[in-house]
Short mmCIF file of C-alpha atoms in Angstrom, two decimals:
data_model
loop_
_atom_site.label_atom_id
_atom_site.label_comp_id
_atom_site.label_asym_id
_atom_site.label_seq_id
_atom_site.Cartn_x
_atom_site.Cartn_y
_atom_site.Cartn_z
CA UNK A 1 -7.06 -15.51 15.92
CA UNK A 2 -6.21 -17.11 12.60
CA UNK A 3 -3.21 -15.48 10.99
CA UNK A 4 -2.97 -14.68 7.27
CA UNK A 5 0.10 -13.98 5.14
CA UNK A 6 -0.05 -11.55 2.24
CA UNK A 7 2.79 -12.93 0.12
CA UNK A 8 4.02 -10.45 -2.48
CA UNK A 9 6.04 -12.01 -5.29
CA UNK A 10 8.17 -9.35 -6.97
CA UNK A 11 10.45 -9.16 -9.96
CA UNK A 12 11.65 -5.73 -11.17
CA UNK A 13 8.47 -3.87 -10.19
CA UNK A 14 10.19 -1.19 -8.13
CA UNK A 15 7.75 1.36 -9.58
CA UNK A 16 4.69 -0.33 -8.06
CA UNK A 17 6.14 -2.18 -5.09
CA UNK A 18 5.48 0.51 -2.49
CA UNK A 19 1.77 0.58 -3.41
CA UNK A 20 1.52 -3.19 -3.06
CA UNK A 21 3.36 -3.40 0.28
CA UNK A 22 1.54 -0.40 1.74
CA UNK A 23 -1.82 -1.91 0.79
CA UNK A 24 -0.88 -5.16 2.55
CA UNK A 25 0.29 -3.32 5.67
CA UNK A 26 -2.93 -1.27 5.70
CA UNK A 27 -5.18 -4.31 6.23
CA UNK A 28 -7.67 -3.85 9.06
CA UNK A 29 -7.36 -7.53 10.05
CA UNK A 30 -4.98 -7.66 13.06
CA UNK A 31 -3.60 -11.10 12.20
CA UNK A 32 -2.15 -10.02 8.86
CA UNK A 33 1.52 -10.73 8.15
CA UNK A 34 3.37 -9.47 5.07
CA UNK A 35 6.03 -11.48 3.24
CA UNK A 36 7.86 -10.20 0.16
CA UNK A 37 9.65 -12.73 -2.06
CA UNK A 38 12.00 -10.96 -4.44
CA UNK A 39 12.84 -13.18 -7.39
CA UNK A 40 16.27 -11.81 -8.24
CA UNK A 41 15.25 -8.27 -9.20
CA UNK A 42 17.89 -6.15 -10.94
CA UNK A 43 16.21 -2.77 -10.38
CA UNK A 44 15.88 -0.90 -7.08
CA UNK A 45 13.40 -3.34 -5.56
CA UNK A 46 15.75 -4.54 -2.82
CA UNK A 47 16.20 -1.03 -1.43
CA UNK A 48 12.43 -0.52 -1.45
CA UNK A 49 11.88 -3.77 0.46
CA UNK A 50 14.62 -3.12 3.00
CA UNK A 51 13.23 0.29 3.92
CA UNK A 52 10.28 -1.44 5.63
CA UNK A 53 12.58 -3.10 8.15
CA UNK A 54 10.85 -5.44 10.59
CA UNK A 55 7.35 -4.39 9.48
CA UNK A 56 7.58 -7.13 6.85
CA UNK A 57 9.44 -10.39 6.28
CA UNK A 58 11.51 -10.67 3.13
CA UNK A 59 13.22 -13.34 1.07
CA UNK A 60 15.75 -12.54 -1.65
CA UNK A 61 16.28 -15.45 -3.99
CA UNK A 62 17.96 -15.97 -7.38
CA UNK A 63 15.68 -15.42 -10.36
CA UNK A 64 13.65 -18.54 -11.09
CA UNK A 65 10.28 -17.24 -12.26
CA UNK A 66 6.86 -16.95 -10.66
CA UNK A 67 6.42 -20.69 -10.17
CA UNK A 68 9.69 -20.81 -8.27
CA UNK A 69 8.59 -17.90 -6.07
CA UNK A 70 5.27 -19.61 -5.25
CA UNK A 71 7.04 -22.91 -4.52
CA UNK A 72 9.45 -21.17 -2.18
CA UNK A 73 6.75 -19.17 -0.39
CA UNK A 74 4.44 -22.15 0.15
CA UNK A 75 7.35 -24.10 1.58
CA UNK A 76 8.11 -21.49 4.27
CA UNK A 77 4.64 -20.14 5.18
CA UNK A 78 3.86 -20.36 8.89
CA UNK A 79 0.23 -19.15 8.70
CA UNK A 80 -2.80 -21.24 7.78
CA UNK A 81 -3.99 -18.83 5.07
CA UNK A 82 -2.32 -16.84 2.31
CA UNK A 83 -3.10 -14.26 -0.35
CA UNK A 84 -0.58 -14.10 -3.19
CA UNK A 85 -0.50 -10.42 -4.14
CA UNK A 86 1.25 -9.54 -7.39
CA UNK A 87 3.66 -6.68 -6.78
CA UNK A 88 1.92 -4.42 -9.29
CA UNK A 89 -1.54 -4.94 -7.73
CA UNK A 90 -3.13 -3.69 -4.50
CA UNK A 91 -5.53 -4.86 -1.81
CA UNK A 92 -8.22 -2.68 -0.29
CA UNK A 93 -8.00 -2.34 3.53
CA UNK A 94 -10.84 -4.79 4.30
CA UNK A 95 -9.69 -7.57 1.93
CA UNK A 96 -8.26 -9.93 4.56
CA UNK A 97 -11.14 -9.33 6.98
CA UNK A 98 -13.70 -10.11 4.28
CA UNK A 99 -12.11 -13.40 3.22
CA UNK A 100 -11.52 -14.52 6.80
CA UNK A 101 -15.23 -14.10 7.60
CA UNK A 102 -15.87 -16.81 5.04
CA UNK A 103 -12.94 -19.03 5.97
CA UNK A 104 -13.97 -19.26 9.64
CA UNK A 105 -17.54 -20.19 8.69
CA UNK A 106 -16.75 -22.98 6.22
CA UNK A 107 -14.21 -25.53 5.08
CA UNK A 108 -13.25 -23.57 1.96
CA UNK A 109 -10.08 -24.39 0.04
CA UNK A 110 -10.11 -20.94 -1.55
CA UNK A 111 -12.00 -17.67 -1.17
CA UNK A 112 -11.94 -15.41 -4.21
CA UNK A 113 -13.02 -11.81 -4.75
CA UNK A 114 -13.36 -9.34 -7.59
CA UNK A 115 -10.56 -6.98 -8.57
CA UNK A 116 -11.11 -3.52 -10.02
CA UNK A 117 -9.11 -3.09 -13.23
CA UNK A 118 -6.70 -0.15 -13.22
CA UNK A 119 -4.20 1.08 -15.76
CA UNK A 120 -0.45 1.51 -15.43
CA UNK A 121 -0.99 4.87 -13.68
CA UNK A 122 -3.31 3.36 -11.04
CA UNK A 123 -6.39 4.98 -12.59
CA UNK A 124 -9.52 2.85 -12.24
CA UNK A 125 -11.09 1.91 -15.56
CA UNK A 126 -14.65 1.27 -14.42
CA UNK A 127 -14.54 -2.48 -14.99
CA UNK A 128 -13.63 -5.46 -12.84
CA UNK A 129 -12.64 -9.12 -13.12
CA UNK A 130 -14.11 -11.67 -13.17
CA UNK A 131 -17.60 -10.87 -14.50
CA UNK A 132 -19.15 -14.20 -13.55
CA UNK A 133 -19.46 -15.91 -10.18
CA UNK A 134 -18.73 -19.66 -10.08
CA UNK A 135 -20.60 -22.23 -7.99
CA UNK A 136 -19.02 -23.54 -4.80
CA UNK A 137 -18.22 -26.96 -6.26
CA UNK A 138 -15.86 -25.90 -9.04
CA UNK A 139 -14.10 -29.26 -8.81
CA UNK A 140 -17.02 -30.97 -10.56
CA UNK A 141 -16.75 -28.51 -13.44
CA UNK A 142 -13.01 -29.14 -13.71
CA UNK A 143 -13.72 -32.86 -13.97
CA UNK A 144 -15.76 -31.95 -17.05
CA UNK A 145 -12.95 -29.81 -18.43
CA UNK A 146 -14.42 -26.37 -17.61
CA UNK A 147 -12.09 -23.79 -16.09
CA UNK A 148 -14.20 -21.75 -13.70
CA UNK A 149 -14.30 -17.91 -13.60
CA UNK A 150 -11.59 -16.69 -11.28
CA UNK A 151 -9.86 -13.37 -10.70
CA UNK A 152 -6.14 -13.12 -11.46
CA UNK A 153 -3.63 -14.10 -8.78
CA UNK A 154 -4.21 -11.20 -6.39
CA UNK A 155 -7.94 -11.91 -6.02
CA UNK A 156 -7.53 -15.29 -4.33
CA UNK A 157 -7.03 -16.32 -0.70
CA UNK A 158 -6.03 -19.92 -0.01
CA UNK A 159 -5.96 -22.41 2.81
CA UNK A 160 -2.24 -23.24 2.88
CA UNK A 161 -2.89 -26.91 3.63
CA UNK A 162 -4.84 -27.12 0.34
CA UNK A 163 -1.97 -25.60 -1.66
CA UNK A 164 0.52 -28.00 -0.13
CA UNK A 165 -1.45 -30.95 -1.47
CA UNK A 166 -0.31 -30.17 -5.05
CA UNK A 167 2.63 -27.78 -4.74
CA UNK A 168 5.55 -27.67 -5.54
CA UNK A 169 5.04 -27.27 -9.28
CA UNK A 170 7.70 -28.08 -11.92
CA UNK A 171 9.68 -24.91 -12.70
CA UNK A 172 11.47 -25.76 -15.94
CA UNK A 173 11.32 -23.97 -19.29
CA UNK A 174 8.09 -22.27 -20.31
CA UNK A 175 6.57 -23.25 -16.98
CA UNK A 176 8.55 -20.59 -15.11
CA UNK A 177 5.41 -18.46 -15.06
CA UNK A 178 1.69 -18.96 -14.47
CA UNK A 179 1.90 -20.18 -10.88
CA UNK A 180 -1.55 -18.72 -10.21
CA UNK A 181 -3.02 -21.11 -12.82
CA UNK A 182 -2.03 -24.10 -10.68
CA UNK A 183 -3.09 -22.45 -7.42
CA UNK A 184 -6.49 -21.33 -8.76
CA UNK A 185 -7.52 -24.59 -10.40
CA UNK A 186 -5.60 -26.97 -8.16
CA UNK A 187 -7.34 -25.55 -5.09
CA UNK A 188 -10.74 -26.41 -6.55
CA UNK A 189 -9.69 -30.06 -6.71
CA UNK A 190 -9.09 -30.11 -2.95
CA UNK A 191 -12.26 -28.46 -1.68
CA UNK A 192 -15.11 -25.98 -2.30
CA UNK A 193 -14.61 -22.38 -3.43
CA UNK A 194 -16.32 -19.35 -1.88
CA UNK A 195 -16.78 -15.94 -3.50
CA UNK A 196 -16.94 -12.46 -1.99
CA UNK A 197 -19.32 -10.64 -4.38
CA UNK A 198 -17.50 -7.31 -4.41
CA UNK A 199 -14.13 -5.83 -5.31
CA UNK A 200 -11.46 -6.05 -2.63
CA UNK A 201 -8.42 -4.96 -4.63
CA UNK A 202 -7.03 -3.51 -7.83
CA UNK A 203 -5.61 -5.41 -10.82
CA UNK A 204 -3.20 -3.52 -13.05
CA UNK A 205 -3.30 -3.99 -16.82
CA UNK A 206 -0.08 -2.93 -18.56
CA UNK A 207 0.69 -1.89 -22.13
CA UNK A 208 -2.97 -1.49 -22.96
CA UNK A 209 -4.83 1.74 -23.47
CA UNK A 210 -7.92 0.64 -25.36
CA UNK A 211 -6.08 0.64 -28.68
CA UNK A 212 -4.38 -2.75 -28.30
CA UNK A 213 -5.37 -6.30 -27.54
CA UNK A 214 -4.49 -7.73 -24.16
CA UNK A 215 -4.57 -11.22 -22.68
CA UNK A 216 -3.57 -11.79 -19.07
CA UNK A 217 -0.98 -9.00 -19.30
CA UNK A 218 0.85 -10.98 -21.99
CA UNK A 219 2.63 -8.96 -24.66
CA UNK A 220 2.76 -12.04 -26.90
CA UNK A 221 -0.89 -12.92 -27.31
CA UNK A 222 -0.15 -15.61 -29.89
CA UNK A 223 1.73 -17.66 -27.25
CA UNK A 224 -1.09 -17.74 -24.69
CA UNK A 225 -3.02 -20.74 -26.14
CA UNK A 226 0.10 -22.94 -26.30
CA UNK A 227 1.07 -22.03 -22.74
CA UNK A 228 -2.41 -22.79 -21.40
CA UNK A 229 -2.41 -26.21 -23.04
CA UNK A 230 0.95 -27.00 -21.45
CA UNK A 231 -0.24 -25.89 -18.02
CA UNK A 232 -3.38 -28.00 -18.30
CA UNK A 233 -1.26 -31.05 -19.15
CA UNK A 234 0.95 -30.43 -16.11
CA UNK A 235 -2.10 -29.91 -13.88
CA UNK A 236 -3.51 -33.23 -15.13
CA UNK A 237 -0.29 -35.02 -14.18
CA UNK A 238 -0.26 -33.44 -10.73
CA UNK A 239 -3.94 -34.22 -10.15
CA UNK A 240 -3.40 -37.85 -11.17
CA UNK A 241 -0.19 -38.45 -9.22
CA UNK A 242 -0.81 -36.44 -6.06
CA UNK A 243 -4.59 -36.25 -5.72
CA UNK A 244 -5.62 -39.43 -7.57
CA UNK A 245 -7.99 -37.35 -9.70
CA UNK A 246 -8.31 -37.87 -13.46
CA UNK A 247 -8.91 -34.70 -15.46
CA UNK A 248 -9.97 -34.86 -19.14
CA UNK A 249 -7.31 -34.37 -21.84
CA UNK A 250 -8.92 -31.15 -23.11
CA UNK A 251 -10.37 -28.17 -21.29
CA UNK A 252 -12.81 -25.36 -22.07
CA UNK A 253 -12.27 -21.77 -21.09
CA UNK A 254 -13.52 -18.62 -22.79
CA UNK A 255 -10.44 -16.60 -21.82
CA UNK A 256 -8.18 -19.17 -23.47
CA UNK A 257 -10.32 -19.38 -26.61
CA UNK A 258 -10.59 -15.60 -26.68
CA UNK A 259 -6.81 -15.43 -26.96
CA UNK A 260 -6.92 -17.76 -29.97
CA UNK A 261 -9.75 -15.74 -31.51
CA UNK A 262 -7.96 -12.42 -31.01
CA UNK A 263 -4.60 -13.58 -32.32
CA UNK A 264 -6.31 -15.09 -35.39
CA UNK A 265 -8.54 -12.23 -36.53
CA UNK A 266 -7.03 -9.03 -35.14
CA UNK A 267 -5.82 -6.84 -38.01
CA UNK A 268 -6.31 -9.76 -40.38
CA UNK A 269 -7.66 -9.45 -43.90
CA UNK A 270 -11.36 -10.04 -44.50
CA UNK A 271 -10.80 -13.46 -46.18
CA UNK A 272 -8.60 -14.54 -43.24
CA UNK A 273 -11.24 -13.51 -40.72
CA UNK A 274 -13.98 -15.35 -42.61
CA UNK A 275 -11.80 -18.43 -43.04
CA UNK A 276 -11.05 -18.63 -39.32
CA UNK A 277 -14.64 -18.05 -38.25
CA UNK A 278 -16.05 -20.64 -40.67
CA UNK A 279 -13.36 -23.32 -40.22
CA UNK A 280 -11.64 -22.91 -36.85
CA UNK A 281 -14.08 -21.25 -34.45
CA UNK A 282 -15.86 -24.39 -33.17
CA UNK A 283 -14.24 -24.47 -29.73
CA UNK A 284 -14.44 -20.68 -29.36
CA UNK A 285 -18.17 -20.76 -30.06
CA UNK A 286 -18.60 -23.78 -27.77
CA UNK A 287 -17.13 -21.86 -24.82
CA UNK A 288 -19.77 -19.20 -25.44
CA UNK A 289 -22.86 -21.29 -26.19
CA UNK A 290 -22.23 -24.07 -23.65
CA UNK A 291 -20.67 -21.84 -21.01
CA UNK A 292 -22.10 -23.04 -17.64
CA UNK A 293 -21.34 -19.71 -15.94
CA UNK A 294 -23.07 -17.31 -18.35
CA UNK A 295 -26.69 -16.32 -18.80
CA UNK A 296 -28.46 -16.14 -22.13
CA UNK A 297 -28.04 -12.37 -22.43
CA UNK A 298 -24.26 -12.53 -22.09
CA UNK A 299 -24.00 -15.43 -24.53
CA UNK A 300 -26.06 -13.63 -27.18
CA UNK A 301 -24.12 -10.39 -26.69
CA UNK A 302 -20.76 -12.12 -27.10
CA UNK A 303 -21.96 -13.97 -30.21
CA UNK A 304 -23.19 -10.74 -31.79
CA UNK A 305 -19.94 -8.93 -31.02
CA UNK A 306 -17.88 -11.80 -32.39
CA UNK A 307 -19.90 -11.85 -35.62
CA UNK A 308 -19.01 -8.20 -36.24
CA UNK A 309 -15.49 -9.38 -37.03
CA UNK A 310 -16.89 -10.61 -40.35
CA UNK A 311 -17.90 -7.17 -41.59
CA UNK A 312 -15.76 -5.77 -44.43
CA UNK A 313 -14.93 -2.61 -42.46
CA UNK A 314 -11.66 -3.53 -40.71
CA UNK A 315 -11.62 -0.62 -38.18
CA UNK A 316 -14.91 -1.95 -36.76
CA UNK A 317 -13.61 -5.52 -36.70
CA UNK A 318 -10.43 -4.50 -34.89
CA UNK A 319 -12.38 -2.40 -32.39
CA UNK A 320 -14.59 -5.39 -31.59
CA UNK A 321 -11.53 -7.57 -30.95
CA UNK A 322 -10.08 -4.95 -28.62
CA UNK A 323 -13.41 -4.62 -26.84
CA UNK A 324 -13.66 -8.38 -26.26
CA UNK A 325 -10.05 -8.88 -25.22
CA UNK A 326 -9.03 -5.70 -23.44
CA UNK A 327 -10.82 -4.30 -20.37
CA UNK A 328 -9.34 -0.86 -21.03
CA UNK A 329 -11.21 -0.64 -24.32
CA UNK A 330 -14.35 -0.50 -22.19
CA UNK A 331 -12.98 2.03 -19.74
CA UNK A 332 -15.05 4.84 -18.39
CA UNK A 333 -13.80 8.08 -16.98
CA UNK A 334 -13.62 6.86 -13.41
CA UNK A 335 -11.53 8.69 -10.85
CA UNK A 336 -10.38 11.41 -13.25
#
C-alpha cells in the first residue's frame, strides 16, 4: 500500500489545532501518517501536539514562516505522497482515499479537491473553493502566464518526488509565507494535475463576516498584489534554474486582479472608482473576458457585478466589492 503523510504546519493556532489533527487521524485510508510541524508557536500549541503521543510525528522548530515549514517537511518526508493541511482547516474522512484512487491510476504530480468554506466558528457558509475546474495540463497554461484555479493549501495532495524537483524555496523577507503558491503552481510544471470534483475538506476564512473584504485570509489586502508579483518572479527563477522552463514575465489570475480591484475601489469616492475603472482596470477585465477556465455566463455575471461599482450609491458599490472578494458575503444559513 502507498503511504500518505498529512503534514500539518502550525503557528499559534492552538484554538483550531485539535480539529485539524483529529481530522487527519480520522482518515479511512489505512496508510495515512500524520506529521505536525510547529513553527515556533508561543501559545499552547506544543501541549496540544504532545497530548497525541505516538499517534502522530511532530517537529518543533524555531519560527521561520510557512515557507520554512514546507522546506523542512519536504526534506524529511518518508512517504511518496503528502497533503499539506493548514492547522486551521480540516479534512473529511475520505479525503486521502479519494486522492489515492486517482494517484494509483495515473502519473499525476498533484491531485486537488474542493474545500467547503467555513467561518472562524467552524460553521459552513454554503460556498466552496475553487469554483472552476482546471484541465489536466495546467503546465501549458502556466507557460502562457495563466494561474490555474486551485484550492488553498489544504485542498492539494502532491507526489513528493514532484515537490522535490523545485523545493526548497528561498525563505528570506516577505517570502516567509505563501509556500502553497510554489507548491500549487510548481507542481503543474512537473506533471499533469487531476481534480476530485467534490469537497473533501473545510477551509476556514478568518476576520470576515460578510461585512468586510477578504483576500486569501490576508488582513492587508493592499499588499496582496505586490506579494503575488514577487512570488511569480521567484517561481520564474526556480523554473528556469531547476526545471529549465521559461515562464513569461507577467501572469494573469483573477484572484490576484480581484485583490487590486477591491483595494482600489472599496469605500472609495465615486470619482476614484470611475477613475480606476476607466484608466487602470485593463488587466482586471482581461482576466475576466479572456479567462480560459470560465464560461460565458460567469464572465458576463462578473462583468455586470463589477460595473455596479460605478453607481453613485456607495453602499451598493461596497456590497458588490464584498460579494466579489469575500465568500462569507454569499453565505447561506447552512448547518445552523
